[in-house]
PDB file of C-alpha atoms in Angstrom:
ATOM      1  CA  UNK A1151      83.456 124.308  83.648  1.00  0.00           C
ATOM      2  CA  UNK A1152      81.488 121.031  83.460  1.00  0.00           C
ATOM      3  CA  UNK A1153      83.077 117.884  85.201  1.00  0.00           C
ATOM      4  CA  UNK A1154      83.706 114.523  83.414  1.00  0.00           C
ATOM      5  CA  UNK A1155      82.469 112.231  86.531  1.00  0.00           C
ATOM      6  CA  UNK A1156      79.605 114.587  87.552  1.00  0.00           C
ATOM      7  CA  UNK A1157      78.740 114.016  84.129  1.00  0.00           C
ATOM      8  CA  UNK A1158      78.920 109.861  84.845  1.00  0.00           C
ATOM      9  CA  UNK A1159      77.028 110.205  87.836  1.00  0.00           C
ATOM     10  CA  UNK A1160      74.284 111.626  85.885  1.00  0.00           C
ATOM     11  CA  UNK A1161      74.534 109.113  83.433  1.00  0.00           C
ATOM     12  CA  UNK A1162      75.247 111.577  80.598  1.00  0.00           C
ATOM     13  CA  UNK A1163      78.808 110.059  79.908  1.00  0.00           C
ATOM     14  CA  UNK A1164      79.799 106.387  79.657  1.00  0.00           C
ATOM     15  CA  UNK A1165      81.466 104.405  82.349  1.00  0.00           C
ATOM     16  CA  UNK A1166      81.519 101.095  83.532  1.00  0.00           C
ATOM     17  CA  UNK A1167      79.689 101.067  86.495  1.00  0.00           C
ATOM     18  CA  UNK A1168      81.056  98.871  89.304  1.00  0.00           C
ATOM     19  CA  UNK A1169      78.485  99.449  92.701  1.00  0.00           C
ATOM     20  CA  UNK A1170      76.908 102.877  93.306  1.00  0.00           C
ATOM     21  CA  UNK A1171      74.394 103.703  96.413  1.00  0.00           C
ATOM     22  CA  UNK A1172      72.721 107.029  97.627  1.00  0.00           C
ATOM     23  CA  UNK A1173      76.448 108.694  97.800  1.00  0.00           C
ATOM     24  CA  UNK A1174      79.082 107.311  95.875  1.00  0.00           C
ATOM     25  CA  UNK A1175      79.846 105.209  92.759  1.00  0.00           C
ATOM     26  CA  UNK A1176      82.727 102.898  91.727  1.00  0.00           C
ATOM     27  CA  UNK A1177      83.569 102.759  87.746  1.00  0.00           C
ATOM     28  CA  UNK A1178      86.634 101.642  86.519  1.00  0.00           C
ATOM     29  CA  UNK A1179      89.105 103.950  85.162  1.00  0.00           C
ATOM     30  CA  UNK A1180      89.268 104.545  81.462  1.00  0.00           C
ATOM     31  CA  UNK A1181      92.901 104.323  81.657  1.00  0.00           C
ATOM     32  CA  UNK A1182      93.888 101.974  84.017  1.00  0.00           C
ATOM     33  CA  UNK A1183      97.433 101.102  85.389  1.00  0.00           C
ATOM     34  CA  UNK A1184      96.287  97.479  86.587  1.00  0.00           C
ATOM     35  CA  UNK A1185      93.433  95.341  85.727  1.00  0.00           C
ATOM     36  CA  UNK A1186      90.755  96.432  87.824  1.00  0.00           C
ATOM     37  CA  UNK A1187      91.268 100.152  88.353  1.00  0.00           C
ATOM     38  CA  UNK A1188      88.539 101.551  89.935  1.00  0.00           C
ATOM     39  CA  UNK A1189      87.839 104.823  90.855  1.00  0.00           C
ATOM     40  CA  UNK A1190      85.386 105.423  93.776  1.00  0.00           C
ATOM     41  CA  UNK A1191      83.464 109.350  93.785  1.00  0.00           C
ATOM     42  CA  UNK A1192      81.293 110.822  95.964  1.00  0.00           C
ATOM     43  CA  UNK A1193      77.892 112.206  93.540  1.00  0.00           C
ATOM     44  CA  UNK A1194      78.298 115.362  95.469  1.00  0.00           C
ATOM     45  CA  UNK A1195      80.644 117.437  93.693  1.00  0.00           C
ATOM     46  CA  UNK A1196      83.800 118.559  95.471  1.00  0.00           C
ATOM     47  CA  UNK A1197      87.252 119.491  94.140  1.00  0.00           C
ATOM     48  CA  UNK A1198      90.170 117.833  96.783  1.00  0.00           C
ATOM     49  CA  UNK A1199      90.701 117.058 100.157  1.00  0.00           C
ATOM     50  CA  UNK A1200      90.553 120.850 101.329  1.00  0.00           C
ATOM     51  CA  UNK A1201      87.201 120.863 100.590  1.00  0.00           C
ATOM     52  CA  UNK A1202      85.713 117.263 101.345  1.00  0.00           C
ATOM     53  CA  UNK A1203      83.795 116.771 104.881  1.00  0.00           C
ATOM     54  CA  UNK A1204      85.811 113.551 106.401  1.00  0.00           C
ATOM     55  CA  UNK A1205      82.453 111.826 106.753  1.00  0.00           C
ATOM     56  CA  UNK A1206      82.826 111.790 102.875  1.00  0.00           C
ATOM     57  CA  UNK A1207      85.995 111.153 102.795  1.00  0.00           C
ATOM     58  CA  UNK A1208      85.332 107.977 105.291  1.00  0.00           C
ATOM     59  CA  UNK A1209      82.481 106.643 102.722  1.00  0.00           C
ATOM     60  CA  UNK A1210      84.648 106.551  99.884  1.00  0.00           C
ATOM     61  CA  UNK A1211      87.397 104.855 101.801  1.00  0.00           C
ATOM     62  CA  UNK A1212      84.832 102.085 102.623  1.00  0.00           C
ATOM     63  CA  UNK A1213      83.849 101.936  99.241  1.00  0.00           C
ATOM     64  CA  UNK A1214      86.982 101.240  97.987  1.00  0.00           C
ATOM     65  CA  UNK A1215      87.621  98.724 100.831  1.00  0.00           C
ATOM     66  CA  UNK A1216      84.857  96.699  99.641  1.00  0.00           C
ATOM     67  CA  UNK A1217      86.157  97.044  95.941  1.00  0.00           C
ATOM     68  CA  UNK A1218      89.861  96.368  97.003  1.00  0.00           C
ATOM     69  CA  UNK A1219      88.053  93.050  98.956  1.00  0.00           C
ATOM     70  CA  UNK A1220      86.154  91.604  96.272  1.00  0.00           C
ATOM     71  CA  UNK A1221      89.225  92.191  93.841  1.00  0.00           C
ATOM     72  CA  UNK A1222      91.075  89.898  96.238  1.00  0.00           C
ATOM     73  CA  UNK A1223      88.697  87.260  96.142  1.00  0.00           C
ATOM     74  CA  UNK A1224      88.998  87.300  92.049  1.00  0.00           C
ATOM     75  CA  UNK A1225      92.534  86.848  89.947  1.00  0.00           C
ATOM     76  CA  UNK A1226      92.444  90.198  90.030  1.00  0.00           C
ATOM     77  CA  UNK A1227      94.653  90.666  92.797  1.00  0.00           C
ATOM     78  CA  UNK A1228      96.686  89.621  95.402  1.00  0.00           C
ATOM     79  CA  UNK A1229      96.919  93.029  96.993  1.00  0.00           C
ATOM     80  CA  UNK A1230      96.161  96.965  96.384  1.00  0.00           C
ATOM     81  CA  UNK A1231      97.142  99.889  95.859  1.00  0.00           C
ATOM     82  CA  UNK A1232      94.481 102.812  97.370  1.00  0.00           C
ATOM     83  CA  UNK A1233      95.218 106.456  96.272  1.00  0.00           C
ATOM     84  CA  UNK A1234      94.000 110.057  96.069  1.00  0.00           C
ATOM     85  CA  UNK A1235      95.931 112.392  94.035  1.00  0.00           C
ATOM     86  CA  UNK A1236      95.020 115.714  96.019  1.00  0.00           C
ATOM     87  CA  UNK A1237      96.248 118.567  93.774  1.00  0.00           C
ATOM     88  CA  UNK A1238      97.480 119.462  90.049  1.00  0.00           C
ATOM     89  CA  UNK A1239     101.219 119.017  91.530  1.00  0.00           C
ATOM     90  CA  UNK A1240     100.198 115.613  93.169  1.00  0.00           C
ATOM     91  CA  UNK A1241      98.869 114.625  89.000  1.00  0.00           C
ATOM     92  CA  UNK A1242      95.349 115.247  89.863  1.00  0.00           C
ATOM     93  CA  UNK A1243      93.776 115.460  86.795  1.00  0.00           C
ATOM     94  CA  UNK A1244      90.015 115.506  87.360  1.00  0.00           C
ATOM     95  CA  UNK A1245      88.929 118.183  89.924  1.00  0.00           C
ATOM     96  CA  UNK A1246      86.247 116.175  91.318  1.00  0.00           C
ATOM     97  CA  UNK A1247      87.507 114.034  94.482  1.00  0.00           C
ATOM     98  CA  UNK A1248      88.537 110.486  93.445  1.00  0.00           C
ATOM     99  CA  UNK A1249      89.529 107.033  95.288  1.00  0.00           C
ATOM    100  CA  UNK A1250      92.006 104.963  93.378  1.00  0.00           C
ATOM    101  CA  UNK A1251      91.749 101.703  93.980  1.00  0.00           C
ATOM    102  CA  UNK A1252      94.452  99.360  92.293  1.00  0.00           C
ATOM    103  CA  UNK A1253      94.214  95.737  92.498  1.00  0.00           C
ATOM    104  CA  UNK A1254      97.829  94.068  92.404  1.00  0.00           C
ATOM    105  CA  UNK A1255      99.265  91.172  91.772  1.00  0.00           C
ATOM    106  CA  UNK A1256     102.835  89.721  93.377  1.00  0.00           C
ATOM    107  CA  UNK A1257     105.734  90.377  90.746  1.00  0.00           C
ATOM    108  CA  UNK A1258     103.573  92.680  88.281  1.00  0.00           C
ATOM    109  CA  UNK A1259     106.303  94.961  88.454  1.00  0.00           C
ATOM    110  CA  UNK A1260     103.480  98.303  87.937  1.00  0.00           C
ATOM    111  CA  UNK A1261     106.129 100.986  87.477  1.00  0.00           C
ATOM    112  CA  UNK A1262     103.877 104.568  87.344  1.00  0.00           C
ATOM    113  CA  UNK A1263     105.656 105.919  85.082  1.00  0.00           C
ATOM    114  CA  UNK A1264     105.617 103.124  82.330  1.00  0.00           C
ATOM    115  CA  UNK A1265     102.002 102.722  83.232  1.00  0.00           C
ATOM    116  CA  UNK A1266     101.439 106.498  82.208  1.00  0.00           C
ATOM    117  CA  UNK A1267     102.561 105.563  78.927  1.00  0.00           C
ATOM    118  CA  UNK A1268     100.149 102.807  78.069  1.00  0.00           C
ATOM    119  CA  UNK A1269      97.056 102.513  80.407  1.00  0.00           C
ATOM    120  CA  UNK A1270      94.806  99.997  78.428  1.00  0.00           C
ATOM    121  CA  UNK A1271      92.617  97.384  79.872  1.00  0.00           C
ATOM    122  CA  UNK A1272      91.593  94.685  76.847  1.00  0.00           C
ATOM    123  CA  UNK A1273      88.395  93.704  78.814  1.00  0.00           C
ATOM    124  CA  UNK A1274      86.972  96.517  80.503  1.00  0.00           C
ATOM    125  CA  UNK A1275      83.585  94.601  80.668  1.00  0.00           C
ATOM    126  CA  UNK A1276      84.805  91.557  81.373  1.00  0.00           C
ATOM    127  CA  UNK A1277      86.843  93.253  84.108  1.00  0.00           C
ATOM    128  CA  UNK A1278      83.435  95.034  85.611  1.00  0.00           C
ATOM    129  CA  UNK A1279      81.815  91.720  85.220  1.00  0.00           C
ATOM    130  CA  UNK A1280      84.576  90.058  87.523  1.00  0.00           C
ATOM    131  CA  UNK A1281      84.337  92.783  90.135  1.00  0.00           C
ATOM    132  CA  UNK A1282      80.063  93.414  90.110  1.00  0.00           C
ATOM    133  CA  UNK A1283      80.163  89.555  90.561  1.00  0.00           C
ATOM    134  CA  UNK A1284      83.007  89.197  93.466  1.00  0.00           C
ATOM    135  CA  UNK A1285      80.950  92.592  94.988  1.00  0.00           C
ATOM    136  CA  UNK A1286      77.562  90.618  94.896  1.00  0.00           C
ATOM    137  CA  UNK A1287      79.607  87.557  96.688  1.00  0.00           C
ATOM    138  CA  UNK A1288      80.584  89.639  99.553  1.00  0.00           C
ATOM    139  CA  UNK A1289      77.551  91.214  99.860  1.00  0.00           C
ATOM    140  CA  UNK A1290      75.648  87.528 100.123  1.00  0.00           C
ATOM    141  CA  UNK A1291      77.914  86.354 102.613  1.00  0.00           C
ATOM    142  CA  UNK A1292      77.513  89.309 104.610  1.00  0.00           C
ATOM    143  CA  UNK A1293      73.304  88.802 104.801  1.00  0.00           C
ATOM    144  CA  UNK A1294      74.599  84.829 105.568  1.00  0.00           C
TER     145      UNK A1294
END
């Protein structure tokens, strides 16, 4: 059975690419719930958190820290959401380990189950843009 984000990490399937190192990469969801949606994966295939080392599990949590900081410093958010949905029963849908990361903003009243109904970002680039940039920021100011 191939895998949708193994395929990504290859660079056989399209995403929008947000930061990426030896380990992991960020691209945003193709169905977000908010603005911003990314999801963090480690390049090393595993399925869930029964069979992820916590060292990985630690490195994707500090990806999406970084992510969920730099969407801060944006209009993307005021706050976030971070999630892994462990498990077919817990609507895992993609068996390849996944952060969530879901930048929110005060009163946008994100209800999961409206947001399963339409999932649509209007600027995905512009959105990638907005976080690559706010990424690059943080990144500058921590060499400062």
């Amino acid at each position: 059975m191939s895998c949708v984000f193994c395929a990504i990490v290859a660079g056989d399937a399209p995403a929008i690419r947000i930061c990426e190192d030896d380990d992991y990469l960020a691209f945003l969801d193709i169905r977000p719930f908010t603005r911003g949606h990314t999801l963090v994966v480690p390049k090393r295939h595993t399925v869930d958190l029964t069979d992820t080392a916590p060292e990985t599990l630690a490195g994707m949590l500090a990806v999406g820290q970084r992510i969920a900081q730099a969407a801060r410093a944006t209009e993307l958010a005021d706050a976030t959401n971070i999630a892994i949905n462990d498990g077919r029963a817990a609507f895992q849908t993609v068996f390849h380990i996944h952060l969530h990361v879901l930048p929110r903003r005060t009163g946008d009243k994100l209800s999961v189950a409206k947001g399963m109904v339409w999932r649509r970002d209007p600027d995905r680039e512009g959105t990638g843009r907005i976080l690559r940039d706010a990424l690059a920021q943080l990144d500058a100011a921590a060499q400062d």
